[in-house]
Amino acid sequence: MADAIRSLTLSHVVLPLETPVSDAKVLTGRQKPLTETVLLFVEVTTEQGHRGMGFSYSKRAGGPAQYAHLREVAEVAIGQDPADIDRIYQSLMWAGASVGRSGVATQAVAALDVALWDLKARRADLPLAKLLGAYRDSCRVYNTSGGFLQASVEEIKEKASASLEAGIGGIKIKVGQPDWREDLRRVAALREHLGDTPFMVDANQQWDRDRARRMCRELEAFDLVWIEEPLDAWDAVGHADLSRTFDTPIATGEMLTSVPEHMALVDAGYRGIVQPDAPRIGGITPFLRFATLASHAGLALAPHYAMEIHLHLAAAYPTEPWVEHFEWLNPLFEERIEIRDGQMWVPDRPGLGFTLSERMRQLTKDTVTIGAA
């Protein structure tokens, strides 16, 4: 018997960081330090009493816009069968067609899309990874949150050691400073400290093509798992060229906001690691669409941020990805993800496996329910 969406509760949440952090975009003067994450949560209830929860997020700007956009278009989902996720997705895209099919428009819809996938898996009494068809019960995990540029080398070493002792398998630090020699000094110090531990670096788009080629050549000596975002995120041709030139894999894609933007990498001959972000690409539905195409192209996967969502999607990718560990969103959920032996383990709870915490309610700045209460 077909069900129908009865109501949607949207929540605008502002989560402050304990300590402001800076990547290379701050040191090059392009952005201010990051002090908070703004999230859009969606809770879905159906006529038959089924429920689902999803979220999207923004950093520095865009959070209020996401909330406003979904509040404006969400009504078209009321009364639709929650199992028809792609059809609902398309109806929301048409409802907001005048603002396009990427960026804020799709990031807003992403929160509802994730909630519908969570609902579908909960109704099936399966973890989302199992509903999608998991290849594995755990994925390799690396930590980024301890490697930002406002921290000294000694601080990063301490945080890296703590992460490894907690069961995390790899460490990523930020690079891309105006003084490239300082980047190399920090990388050398961390490589010495980590030994043969898997190690990644992230330039956050701060090099031009000439500097990127020089830095990639210098970084070859450190046996890195990857060099992330050496160029502007939309420079598909430049990233493709680097991926074919150097032995160290190139990683990019976290900033891209649609399947076509990601496919520009494939079309340019990219041979690196793709890093789609489900909330940024528009939800689980477009993430899965691109993941199929990326797998067909033989690309490795390392989804960005939002481990609460991406662990499930990574577990369903044919080749084992790395999943990024950020503890920042922990206060918003009652449950914690199990991490041990260098792996992040898929929860055995239905859906995403998370329930919203009282702290999330306290951090909610605005909320609205659309449809029957």
mmCIF file of N, CA and C in Angstrom, residues 89-142:
data_model
loop_
_atom_site.group_PDB
_atom_site.id
_atom_site.type_symbol
_atom_site.label_atom_id
_atom_site.label_comp_id
_atom_site.label_asym_id
_atom_site.label_seq_id
_atom_site.Cartn_x
_atom_site.Cartn_y
_atom_site.Cartn_z
ATOM 1 N N TYR A 89 12.609 14.432 -5.997
ATOM 2 C CA TYR A 89 13.760 15.290 -6.259
ATOM 3 C C TYR A 89 13.519 16.173 -7.482
ATOM 4 N N GLN A 90 13.030 15.566 -8.553
ATOM 5 C CA GLN A 90 12.791 16.333 -9.774
ATOM 6 C C GLN A 90 11.696 17.377 -9.583
ATOM 7 N N SER A 91 10.675 17.045 -8.804
ATOM 8 C CA SER A 91 9.602 18.019 -8.570
ATOM 9 C C SER A 91 10.127 19.220 -7.786
ATOM 10 N N LEU A 92 11.047 18.980 -6.856
ATOM 11 C CA LEU A 92 11.651 20.082 -6.111
ATOM 12 C C LEU A 92 12.559 20.927 -7.004
ATOM 13 N N MET A 93 13.269 20.272 -7.926
ATOM 14 C CA MET A 93 14.108 21.013 -8.863
ATOM 15 C C MET A 93 13.253 21.920 -9.759
ATOM 16 N N TRP A 94 12.128 21.409 -10.208
ATOM 17 C CA TRP A 94 11.252 22.228 -11.046
ATOM 18 C C TRP A 94 10.607 23.354 -10.240
ATOM 19 N N ALA A 95 10.310 23.096 -8.972
ATOM 20 C CA ALA A 95 9.708 24.140 -8.141
ATOM 21 C C ALA A 95 10.665 25.315 -7.968
ATOM 22 N N GLY A 96 11.960 25.044 -7.971
ATOM 23 C CA GLY A 96 12.956 26.112 -7.819
ATOM 24 C C GLY A 96 13.769 26.346 -9.071
ATOM 25 N N ALA A 97 13.212 26.032 -10.223
ATOM 26 C CA ALA A 97 13.985 26.047 -11.474
ATOM 27 C C ALA A 97 14.596 27.404 -11.792
ATOM 28 N N SER A 98 13.976 28.488 -11.347
ATOM 29 C CA SER A 98 14.485 29.806 -11.731
ATOM 30 C C SER A 98 15.833 30.127 -11.089
ATOM 31 N N VAL A 99 16.227 29.385 -10.040
ATOM 32 C CA VAL A 99 17.537 29.631 -9.429
ATOM 33 C C VAL A 99 18.549 28.554 -9.793
ATOM 34 N N GLY A 100 18.201 27.696 -10.732
ATOM 35 C CA GLY A 100 19.165 26.750 -11.266
ATOM 36 C C GLY A 100 19.177 25.407 -10.570
ATOM 37 N N ARG A 101 20.136 24.576 -10.958
ATOM 38 C CA ARG A 101 20.206 23.202 -10.472
ATOM 39 C C ARG A 101 21.576 22.896 -9.877
ATOM 40 N N SER A 102 22.107 23.847 -9.156
ATOM 41 C CA SER A 102 23.360 23.637 -8.429
ATOM 42 C C SER A 102 23.418 24.658 -7.310
ATOM 43 N N GLY A 103 24.479 24.590 -6.510
ATOM 44 C CA GLY A 103 24.659 25.565 -5.450
ATOM 45 C C GLY A 103 23.586 25.486 -4.383
ATOM 46 N N VAL A 104 23.149 26.645 -3.902
ATOM 47 C CA VAL A 104 22.199 26.706 -2.792
ATOM 48 C C VAL A 104 20.931 25.915 -3.092
ATOM 49 N N ALA A 105 20.445 25.973 -4.336
ATOM 50 C CA ALA A 105 19.188 25.300 -4.677
ATOM 51 C C ALA A 105 19.263 23.808 -4.401
ATOM 52 N N THR A 106 20.318 23.154 -4.892
ATOM 53 C CA THR A 106 20.413 21.713 -4.696
ATOM 54 C C THR A 106 20.897 21.356 -3.300
ATOM 55 N N GLN A 107 21.705 22.218 -2.674
ATOM 56 C CA GLN A 107 22.143 21.946 -1.311
ATOM 57 C C GLN A 107 20.972 21.994 -0.339
ATOM 58 N N ALA A 108 19.994 22.841 -0.607
ATOM 59 C CA ALA A 108 18.793 22.890 0.222
ATOM 60 C C ALA A 108 17.974 21.620 0.063
ATOM 61 N N VAL A 109 17.779 21.214 -1.169
ATOM 62 C CA VAL A 109 17.009 19.997 -1.448
ATOM 63 C C VAL A 109 17.732 18.769 -0.908
ATOM 64 N N ALA A 110 19.059 18.821 -0.829
ATOM 65 C CA ALA A 110 19.844 17.681 -0.348
ATOM 66 C C ALA A 110 19.383 17.212 1.021
ATOM 67 N N ALA A 111 19.049 18.143 1.917
ATOM 68 C CA ALA A 111 18.639 17.757 3.265
ATOM 69 C C ALA A 111 17.388 16.891 3.231
ATOM 70 N N LEU A 112 16.432 17.231 2.392
ATOM 71 C CA LEU A 112 15.217 16.431 2.257
ATOM 72 C C LEU A 112 15.508 15.112 1.560
ATOM 73 N N ASP A 113 16.357 15.141 0.553
ATOM 74 C CA ASP A 113 16.717 13.916 -0.160
ATOM 75 C C ASP A 113 17.361 12.903 0.792
ATOM 76 N N VAL A 114 18.301 13.375 1.626
ATOM 77 C CA VAL A 114 18.943 12.484 2.592
ATOM 78 C C VAL A 114 17.910 11.926 3.564
ATOM 79 N N ALA A 115 16.974 12.751 3.999
ATOM 80 C CA ALA A 115 15.936 12.291 4.926
ATOM 81 C C ALA A 115 15.071 11.195 4.302
ATOM 82 N N LEU A 116 14.784 11.305 3.008
ATOM 83 C CA LEU A 116 13.971 10.282 2.347
ATOM 84 C C LEU A 116 14.715 8.959 2.224
ATOM 85 N N TRP A 117 16.025 9.017 1.983
ATOM 86 C CA TRP A 117 16.815 7.781 1.958
ATOM 87 C C TRP A 117 16.907 7.173 3.352
ATOM 88 N N ASP A 118 17.049 8.016 4.364
ATOM 89 C CA ASP A 118 17.059 7.531 5.741
ATOM 90 C C ASP A 118 15.734 6.848 6.064
ATOM 91 N N LEU A 119 14.637 7.472 5.665
ATOM 92 C CA LEU A 119 13.310 6.896 5.895
ATOM 93 C C LEU A 119 13.157 5.549 5.189
ATOM 94 N N LYS A 120 13.581 5.485 3.935
ATOM 95 C CA LYS A 120 13.434 4.239 3.170
ATOM 96 C C LYS A 120 14.199 3.101 3.832
ATOM 97 N N ALA A 121 15.421 3.389 4.296
ATOM 98 C CA ALA A 121 16.208 2.349 4.956
ATOM 99 C C ALA A 121 15.618 1.976 6.312
ATOM 100 N N ARG A 122 15.130 2.967 7.051
ATOM 101 C CA ARG A 122 14.488 2.659 8.334
ATOM 102 C C ARG A 122 13.251 1.782 8.125
ATOM 103 N N ARG A 123 12.475 2.104 7.121
ATOM 104 C CA ARG A 123 11.263 1.319 6.858
ATOM 105 C C ARG A 123 11.613 -0.119 6.490
ATOM 106 N N ALA A 124 12.755 -0.304 5.828
ATOM 107 C CA ALA A 124 13.222 -1.651 5.484
ATOM 108 C C ALA A 124 13.951 -2.316 6.642
ATOM 109 N N ASP A 125 14.146 -1.575 7.745
ATOM 110 C CA ASP A 125 14.867 -2.054 8.923
ATOM 111 C C ASP A 125 16.297 -2.459 8.565
ATOM 112 N N LEU A 126 16.933 -1.627 7.728
ATOM 113 C CA LEU A 126 18.299 -1.884 7.281
ATOM 114 C C LEU A 126 19.145 -0.622 7.432
ATOM 115 N N PRO A 127 20.432 -0.770 7.750
ATOM 116 C CA PRO A 127 21.335 0.383 7.591
ATOM 117 C C PRO A 127 21.314 0.838 6.134
ATOM 118 N N LEU A 128 21.485 2.122 5.911
ATOM 119 C CA LEU A 128 21.422 2.626 4.542
ATOM 120 C C LEU A 128 22.411 1.901 3.628
ATOM 121 N N ALA A 129 23.618 1.620 4.121
ATOM 122 C CA ALA A 129 24.607 0.914 3.303
ATOM 123 C C ALA A 129 24.065 -0.420 2.812
ATOM 124 N N LYS A 130 23.355 -1.141 3.675
ATOM 125 C CA LYS A 130 22.796 -2.441 3.296
ATOM 126 C C LYS A 130 21.667 -2.273 2.292
ATOM 127 N N LEU A 131 20.871 -1.229 2.456
ATOM 128 C CA LEU A 131 19.802 -0.970 1.488
ATOM 129 C C LEU A 131 20.381 -0.708 0.103
ATOM 130 N N LEU A 132 21.481 0.047 0.057
ATOM 131 C CA LEU A 132 22.105 0.375 -1.225
ATOM 132 C C LEU A 132 22.833 -0.820 -1.828
ATOM 133 N N GLY A 133 23.281 -1.742 -0.973
ATOM 134 C CA GLY A 133 24.062 -2.890 -1.433
ATOM 135 C C GLY A 133 25.517 -2.720 -1.065
ATOM 136 N N ALA A 134 25.846 -3.008 0.185
ATOM 137 C CA ALA A 134 27.195 -2.743 0.689
ATOM 138 C C ALA A 134 28.210 -3.735 0.148
ATOM 139 N N TYR A 135 29.402 -3.240 -0.119
ATOM 140 C CA TYR A 135 30.546 -4.082 -0.463
ATOM 141 C C TYR A 135 31.359 -4.449 0.770
ATOM 142 N N ARG A 136 31.160 -3.716 1.875
ATOM 143 C CA ARG A 136 32.000 -3.898 3.062
ATOM 144 C C ARG A 136 31.262 -3.357 4.275
ATOM 145 N N ASP A 137 31.732 -3.757 5.447
ATOM 146 C CA ASP A 137 31.130 -3.309 6.705
ATOM 147 C C ASP A 137 31.895 -2.162 7.346
ATOM 148 N N SER A 138 33.050 -1.818 6.792
ATOM 149 C CA SER A 138 33.836 -0.705 7.312
ATOM 150 C C SER A 138 34.660 -0.109 6.175
ATOM 151 N N CYS A 139 35.137 1.107 6.401
ATOM 152 C CA CYS A 139 35.984 1.794 5.417
ATOM 153 C C CYS A 139 37.196 2.395 6.125
ATOM 154 N N ARG A 140 38.264 2.574 5.370
ATOM 155 C CA ARG A 140 39.442 3.242 5.901
ATOM 156 C C ARG A 140 39.072 4.665 6.326
ATOM 157 N N VAL A 141 39.644 5.117 7.432
ATOM 158 C CA VAL A 141 39.284 6.429 7.963
ATOM 159 C C VAL A 141 40.536 7.258 8.227
ATOM 160 N N TYR A 142 40.464 8.554 7.856
ATOM 161 C CA TYR A 142 41.542 9.484 8.146
ATOM 162 C C TYR A 142 40.959 10.709 8.842
#
